[in-house]
Short mmCIF file of C-alpha atoms and ligand atoms in Angstrom, two decimals:
data_model
loop_
_atom_site.label_atom_id
_atom_site.label_comp_id
_atom_site.label_asym_id
_atom_site.label_seq_id
_atom_site.Cartn_x
_atom_site.Cartn_y
_atom_site.Cartn_z
CA MET A 152 -40.78 70.84 74.94
CA HIS A 153 -37.02 70.72 76.08
CA PRO A 154 -34.88 73.37 74.21
CA PHE A 155 -32.82 70.56 72.61
CA SER A 156 -35.60 69.38 70.83
CA PRO A 157 -35.70 68.62 67.08
CA ALA A 158 -39.24 69.96 66.27
CA HIS A 159 -37.73 73.34 67.37
CA ALA A 160 -34.19 73.06 65.28
CA PRO A 161 -34.06 74.22 61.84
CA ALA A 162 -33.29 72.09 58.81
CA PRO A 163 -29.37 72.05 58.29
CA SER A 164 -28.28 73.53 54.73
CA GLY A 165 -25.27 72.03 52.79
CA ALA A 166 -25.05 69.26 54.79
CA GLY A 167 -22.68 66.69 52.99
CA HIS A 168 -19.72 68.45 53.65
CA SER A 169 -18.31 68.44 56.85
CA HIS A 170 -17.07 71.87 56.31
CA ALA A 171 -19.85 73.67 55.29
CA VAL A 172 -22.58 71.84 57.81
CA PRO A 173 -24.01 73.55 61.01
CA SER A 174 -21.91 72.94 64.28
CA ARG A 175 -24.16 70.28 65.44
CA HIS A 176 -23.00 67.81 62.96
CA LEU A 177 -19.71 65.94 63.25
CA LEU A 178 -20.01 64.54 59.71
CA GLY A 179 -15.80 64.50 59.69
CA LEU A 180 -12.52 66.02 60.22
CA GLU A 181 -11.81 67.35 56.49
CA GLY A 182 -11.91 70.94 57.06
CA MET A 183 -11.97 71.55 60.45
CA PRO A 184 -10.40 73.97 62.14
CA ARG A 185 -7.20 73.91 64.42
CA GLU A 186 -8.70 76.21 67.03
CA THR A 187 -11.85 74.00 66.73
CA LEU A 188 -9.99 70.86 66.98
CA PHE A 189 -8.42 71.95 70.38
CA GLU A 190 -11.09 73.42 71.70
CA ILE A 191 -12.73 69.58 71.52
CA LEU A 192 -9.67 68.22 72.62
CA ASP A 193 -8.92 70.70 75.41
CA ASP A 194 -12.18 70.03 76.59
CA ALA A 195 -12.11 66.56 76.39
CA GLU A 196 -8.79 66.46 78.87
CA ARG A 197 -11.02 68.60 81.10
CA ASP A 198 -13.43 65.21 80.92
CA LEU A 199 -10.75 62.74 81.39
CA ALA A 200 -9.51 64.62 84.30
CA ARG A 201 -13.07 64.59 86.18
CA LEU A 202 -13.61 60.64 84.84
CA THR A 203 -10.73 59.69 86.46
CA VAL A 204 -11.45 60.34 90.38
CA ASP A 205 -15.05 60.46 89.37
CA ARG A 206 -17.73 58.66 87.20
CA SER A 207 -20.22 59.22 89.00
CA PRO A 208 -22.97 61.10 86.14
CA THR A 209 -23.61 64.86 86.09
CA ASP A 210 -26.89 66.00 85.27
CA GLU A 211 -25.15 68.77 82.47
CA LEU A 212 -26.90 66.96 79.39
CA ARG A 213 -29.88 65.56 81.39
CA LEU A 214 -32.51 67.08 78.71
CA LEU A 215 -30.44 65.40 75.71
CA THR A 216 -31.88 62.37 73.89
CA VAL A 217 -28.96 60.48 71.60
CA VAL A 218 -29.97 57.60 69.80
CA ILE A 219 -27.26 55.19 68.37
CA ALA A 220 -28.40 53.50 65.79
CA MET A 221 -25.00 51.14 64.73
CA PHE A 222 -25.59 49.08 60.93
CA GLU A 223 -22.62 48.03 61.12
CA ASP A 224 -20.85 46.40 63.93
CA SER A 225 -19.14 47.83 66.79
CA THR A 226 -17.78 47.74 69.97
CA ARG A 227 -15.13 50.16 70.77
CA THR A 228 -17.35 53.21 69.41
CA ARG A 229 -20.27 52.11 70.88
CA VAL A 230 -19.54 51.63 74.65
CA SER A 231 -17.47 54.73 74.39
CA PHE A 232 -20.59 56.95 73.13
CA GLN A 233 -22.92 54.89 75.96
CA ILE A 234 -20.82 55.60 78.18
CA ALA A 235 -20.22 59.17 77.66
CA ALA A 236 -23.64 59.82 76.98
CA LYS A 237 -24.79 58.73 80.86
CA ARG A 238 -21.81 60.04 82.37
CA LEU A 239 -22.71 62.89 80.62
CA GLY A 240 -26.71 62.35 82.39
CA ALA A 241 -28.29 62.25 78.80
CA THR A 242 -30.93 59.79 77.88
CA VAL A 243 -29.75 56.96 75.65
CA SER A 244 -31.05 54.64 73.08
CA THR A 245 -28.75 52.14 71.32
CA PHE A 246 -30.15 50.07 68.17
CA SER A 247 -27.86 47.43 65.90
CA SER A 248 -28.68 46.41 62.48
CA HIS A 249 -27.43 44.22 60.53
CA GLY A 250 -29.93 44.83 57.68
CA LEU A 251 -27.17 44.91 55.53
CA SER A 252 -29.19 43.24 52.78
CA LEU A 253 -31.06 47.02 52.51
CA SER A 254 -30.61 49.50 50.53
CA LYS A 255 -29.47 52.53 51.90
CA GLY A 256 -32.62 54.70 51.04
CA GLU A 257 -34.69 52.14 52.44
CA SER A 258 -33.06 51.22 55.77
CA LEU A 259 -32.39 54.47 56.33
CA ARG A 260 -35.37 56.38 55.74
CA ASP A 261 -37.43 54.15 57.77
CA THR A 262 -34.85 54.86 60.42
CA LEU A 263 -35.73 58.60 59.82
CA HIS A 264 -38.73 58.27 61.75
CA ILE A 265 -37.78 56.00 64.63
CA PHE A 266 -35.21 58.88 65.37
CA GLU A 267 -37.80 61.52 65.19
CA ALA A 268 -40.98 60.00 66.86
CA ASN A 269 -38.47 59.25 69.62
CA GLY A 270 -37.09 62.72 70.51
CA ALA A 271 -33.77 61.77 68.94
CA ASP A 272 -31.74 65.29 69.67
CA VAL A 273 -28.24 63.50 68.49
CA VAL A 274 -27.96 61.06 66.24
CA VAL A 275 -24.79 58.72 66.79
CA VAL A 276 -24.67 56.82 63.34
CA ARG A 277 -22.28 53.56 61.89
CA HIS A 278 -23.62 53.09 58.67
CA SER A 279 -21.10 50.76 55.72
CA SER A 280 -22.28 53.84 52.77
CA PRO A 281 -19.84 56.79 52.81
CA GLY A 282 -22.19 59.91 52.97
CA ALA A 283 -24.90 58.06 55.19
CA PRO A 284 -24.51 60.96 58.19
CA ALA A 285 -24.70 63.32 55.72
CA TYR A 286 -28.03 62.30 54.38
CA LEU A 287 -29.51 61.75 58.04
CA ALA A 288 -28.23 65.59 58.87
CA GLU A 289 -30.08 66.73 55.78
CA GLN A 290 -33.35 64.67 56.50
CA LEU A 291 -33.18 65.54 60.25
CA GLY A 292 -33.53 68.35 62.67
CA SER A 293 -31.44 66.42 65.69
CA ALA A 294 -27.71 66.54 65.32
CA VAL A 295 -25.37 63.89 63.93
CA VAL A 296 -22.49 62.59 64.94
CA ASN A 297 -20.66 60.72 62.24
CA ALA A 298 -19.51 56.87 64.03
CA GLY A 299 -18.06 55.94 60.99
CA ASP A 300 -19.46 55.80 57.68
CA GLY A 301 -17.66 52.90 55.39
CA MET A 302 -14.30 54.09 54.27
CA HIS A 303 -15.04 57.57 54.76
CA GLU A 304 -14.57 58.70 58.19
CA HIS A 305 -14.62 58.65 61.83
CA PRO A 306 -14.27 61.86 63.20
CA THR A 307 -14.40 60.66 66.89
CA GLN A 308 -11.54 58.09 66.38
CA GLY A 309 -9.71 60.85 64.90
CA LEU A 310 -10.13 63.18 67.89
CA LEU A 311 -9.15 60.69 70.79
CA ASP A 312 -5.83 59.44 68.48
CA LEU A 313 -5.00 63.39 68.16
CA MET A 314 -5.52 63.46 72.23
CA THR A 315 -3.70 60.21 72.35
CA LEU A 316 -0.82 61.64 70.76
CA ARG A 317 -1.11 64.84 72.23
CA GLN A 318 -0.70 63.19 75.63
CA ALA A 319 2.25 60.87 74.15
CA TRP A 320 3.67 64.18 72.58
CA SER A 321 3.89 66.51 75.32
CA GLY A 322 1.45 68.76 73.54
CA ARG A 323 3.37 69.66 70.66
CA PHE A 324 2.06 68.49 66.92
CA GLU A 325 4.80 70.73 65.08
CA GLY A 326 7.47 69.24 63.47
CA ARG A 327 6.04 65.71 64.38
CA ARG A 328 5.93 62.56 62.16
CA ILE A 329 3.59 59.38 62.48
CA ALA A 330 4.09 56.28 59.95
CA ILE A 331 0.57 54.77 59.18
CA VAL A 332 0.62 51.46 58.24
CA GLY A 333 -1.24 49.01 56.23
CA ASP A 334 -4.77 48.97 54.58
CA ILE A 335 -5.17 52.92 54.42
CA ALA A 336 -7.52 52.56 51.30
CA HIS A 337 -10.19 50.79 53.25
CA SER A 338 -9.61 52.90 56.70
CA ARG A 339 -12.00 55.89 57.31
CA VAL A 340 -10.08 55.75 60.70
CA ALA A 341 -6.61 56.92 58.93
CA ARG A 342 -8.67 59.17 57.03
CA SER A 343 -9.68 61.33 59.51
CA ALA A 344 -6.42 60.78 61.32
CA ILE A 345 -4.78 62.29 58.42
CA PHE A 346 -7.41 64.96 58.10
CA GLY A 347 -6.51 66.41 62.02
CA LEU A 348 -2.74 65.96 62.19
CA THR A 349 -2.25 66.97 58.82
CA THR A 350 -4.16 70.47 60.34
CA LEU A 351 -1.94 70.45 63.37
CA GLY A 352 1.08 70.38 61.63
CA VAL A 353 2.21 66.74 61.58
CA THR A 354 4.07 64.59 58.74
CA VAL A 355 2.48 61.90 57.61
CA THR A 356 3.85 58.64 55.92
CA LEU A 357 1.49 56.25 55.06
CA ALA A 358 2.99 52.61 54.08
CA GLY A 359 1.51 49.50 52.60
CA PRO A 360 0.69 47.34 49.78
CA ALA A 361 0.15 49.25 46.89
CA THR A 362 -3.44 47.59 46.61
CA LEU A 363 -4.54 49.12 49.45
CA MET A 364 -3.13 52.18 49.27
CA PRO A 365 -5.46 54.88 48.36
CA ALA A 366 -6.00 56.58 44.74
CA GLU A 367 -5.91 60.31 46.28
CA VAL A 368 -2.90 60.40 48.51
CA GLU A 369 -1.53 63.47 47.18
CA ARG A 370 -5.26 65.30 47.70
CA LEU A 371 -4.59 63.85 51.55
CA GLY A 372 -0.90 65.78 51.96
CA CYS A 373 0.83 62.52 53.03
CA THR A 374 3.82 61.21 51.92
CA VAL A 375 4.47 57.00 50.67
CA SER A 376 6.88 54.86 52.04
CA ALA A 377 8.17 52.33 50.23
CA SER A 378 8.30 49.49 52.79
CA VAL A 379 7.74 49.69 56.52
CA ASP A 380 10.81 50.08 58.05
CA GLU A 381 11.31 53.53 55.68
CA ALA A 382 8.15 54.28 56.87
CA LEU A 383 9.22 53.76 61.08
CA GLU A 384 12.75 55.21 60.80
CA GLY A 385 12.99 58.18 63.23
CA ALA A 386 8.88 58.24 63.77
CA ASP A 387 7.01 59.73 66.73
CA ALA A 388 4.62 57.70 66.30
CA ALA A 389 3.10 54.84 64.84
CA MET A 390 -0.37 53.68 63.64
CA ALA A 391 -1.34 50.33 62.57
CA LEU A 392 -4.09 49.88 60.87
CA ARG A 393 -6.46 46.37 60.75
CA LEU A 394 -6.83 44.69 57.10
CA GLN A 395 -10.55 45.66 56.27
CA ARG A 396 -11.11 42.35 54.96
CA GLU A 397 -15.47 42.95 54.82
CA ARG A 398 -14.31 46.01 52.61
CA MET A 399 -11.67 44.91 49.85
CA GLU A 400 -12.55 43.16 46.56
CA LYS A 401 -10.72 39.64 46.33
CA GLY A 402 -6.96 39.24 45.17
CA LEU A 403 -5.87 42.82 46.85
CA LEU A 404 -3.74 40.17 48.72
CA PRO A 405 -1.60 37.34 48.11
CA SER A 406 -1.32 35.57 51.94
CA LEU A 407 -2.11 36.75 55.54
CA ARG A 408 1.55 35.16 56.50
CA GLU A 409 3.22 37.37 53.58
CA TYR A 410 1.39 40.74 54.74
CA THR A 411 2.64 40.40 57.97
CA ARG A 412 6.59 39.40 56.87
CA VAL A 413 6.35 42.88 54.61
CA TRP A 414 4.02 44.85 56.75
CA GLY A 415 3.44 44.23 60.23
CA ILE A 416 4.85 45.91 63.00
CA ASP A 417 6.83 44.17 64.99
CA ALA A 418 9.44 44.59 68.19
CA THR A 419 12.21 44.88 65.89
CA ARG A 420 10.36 47.38 63.74
CA VAL A 421 9.71 49.49 66.58
CA ARG A 422 13.12 49.62 67.69
CA ARG A 423 13.47 52.14 64.36
CA MET A 424 11.47 55.25 66.02
CA LYS A 425 12.87 57.70 67.78
CA ALA A 426 12.92 55.89 71.60
CA ASP A 427 10.36 57.87 73.29
CA ALA A 428 7.68 57.05 70.53
CA VAL A 429 4.27 55.40 70.30
CA VAL A 430 2.01 52.74 68.68
CA LEU A 431 -1.28 53.53 68.65
CA HIS A 432 -4.08 51.34 66.76
CA PRO A 433 -7.93 51.71 66.80
CA GLY A 434 -9.10 48.21 67.67
CA PRO A 435 -10.11 45.33 66.79
CA VAL A 436 -6.58 44.19 66.63
CA ASN A 437 -5.60 40.93 64.28
CA ARG A 438 -2.31 40.52 66.80
CA GLY A 439 -0.29 38.81 65.06
CA VAL A 440 -0.89 40.08 61.56
CA GLU A 441 -1.18 44.29 61.45
CA LEU A 442 0.80 44.16 65.36
CA ALA A 443 2.91 41.60 66.93
CA PRO A 444 1.27 40.55 70.33
CA ASP A 445 4.40 41.71 72.18
CA VAL A 446 3.84 45.21 70.90
CA ALA A 447 0.54 45.64 71.21
CA ASP A 448 0.67 44.89 74.81
CA GLY A 449 4.25 46.83 75.11
CA GLU A 450 5.12 49.59 76.68
CA ARG A 451 5.07 51.87 73.51
CA SER A 452 1.72 50.71 73.33
CA VAL A 453 -1.32 53.62 74.04
CA ILE A 454 -4.18 51.44 72.54
CA LEU A 455 -5.60 51.09 75.83
CA ASP A 456 -5.25 55.30 76.62
CA GLN A 457 -7.00 55.29 73.15
CA VAL A 458 -9.85 53.58 74.86
CA ALA A 459 -9.68 55.45 77.80
CA ASN A 460 -9.61 59.17 75.51
CA GLY A 461 -12.42 57.91 73.54
CA VAL A 462 -15.08 58.05 76.09
CA ALA A 463 -13.79 61.77 77.20
CA VAL A 464 -13.83 62.81 73.07
CA ARG A 465 -17.24 61.74 72.99
CA CYS A 466 -17.61 63.47 76.33
CA ALA A 467 -17.19 66.91 74.72
CA VAL A 468 -18.51 65.94 71.39
CA LEU A 469 -21.98 65.03 72.68
CA ARG A 470 -21.41 68.65 74.67
CA ARG A 471 -20.80 70.53 71.54
CA CYS A 472 -23.84 69.42 70.02
CA ALA A 473 -25.96 70.08 72.56
CA ALA A 474 -24.58 73.39 72.58
CA ALA A 475 -25.08 73.88 69.24
CA LEU A 476 -28.21 72.78 69.82
CA ALA A 477 -29.82 75.25 72.47
CA GLN A 478 -27.98 78.05 70.80
CA GLU A 479 -30.06 77.53 67.90
CA VAL A 480 -33.05 77.15 69.58
CA ALA A 481 -32.67 80.68 71.49
C1 NCD B 59 -12.20 51.23 63.45
C2 NCD B 59 -13.99 50.96 62.66
O1 NCD B 59 -14.44 50.27 62.82
O2 NCD B 59 -13.30 51.91 61.86
N1 NCD B 59 -12.98 50.65 65.11
C3 NCD B 59 -13.20 51.60 65.78
O3 NCD B 59 -14.10 52.34 65.62
N2 NCD B 59 -12.06 51.44 67.01
C4 NCD B 59 -11.60 49.83 62.86
C5 NCD B 59 -11.60 48.89 62.18
O4 NCD B 59 -12.86 48.26 62.54
O5 NCD B 59 -10.72 48.19 61.88
#
């Protein structure tokens, strides 16, 4: 049996709070120290540098089995975890389940047995229930990576956003300001970005309809702008978010056209930002709703950098899981 076998790993304790769980798991960016954030970002930069010139797989993680379990739709995250695992020589298996009518307990418990029987060392999981990855981390001997849990966190997206901003901002986070615009309340992307960014000294301004603003804005350490124009004025970056209509109760939005008029980011609004400011979007983009097509494809857009950085960040995260598992066995 190889050193990453879950059978060898002790059960985690204190799972459920991202800062209290063993380092083999990545459940969220809340409470992650800046040194850890920078360690992962530095490692991801090395992966990016290598992958830019050489995409051939290494055998670095050849003993690692990664199961990617998607209980919610995913394109970018799924593909980039698959590619990252393969680039490092791991064995990777992916499945998607749309069994969202099953209760969380039933579907996850059934699936646990499949993961374990297949000898998964790392389980990458996306689920509509906040806390599902933490639940798995308690139940499994394997490392668990949260690939998005409901409205809670999406830590690898947060990390790739930090990586993209670090590149755009020539390595300096302190003193910068980002405007996060749109459906904040339903956005796990926004939450992970906020945790990471505030830890690194970035000021985060939120803008969006009051019905789509989280109740805990102050706890998150953000300020709120009354308008998108105000939020963008002098900002170093803007992050547009998709309207998560699948998570919305009826009546939170008057109409899409009204939403775009009041909160959409178009070329005129972009000019309010600093001259070298960039525009991010986690995708999928609703073109012409939260982001005008000419901005999405324009020179300020770093959306494709986010995608490329996603593979590098996931390489770094998988390597970190593997190292933590090996350390536990040693
Ligand atoms: C996001 C997600 O699924 O949380 N997409 C992604 O992972 N890149 C954002 C979204 O669905 O709007």
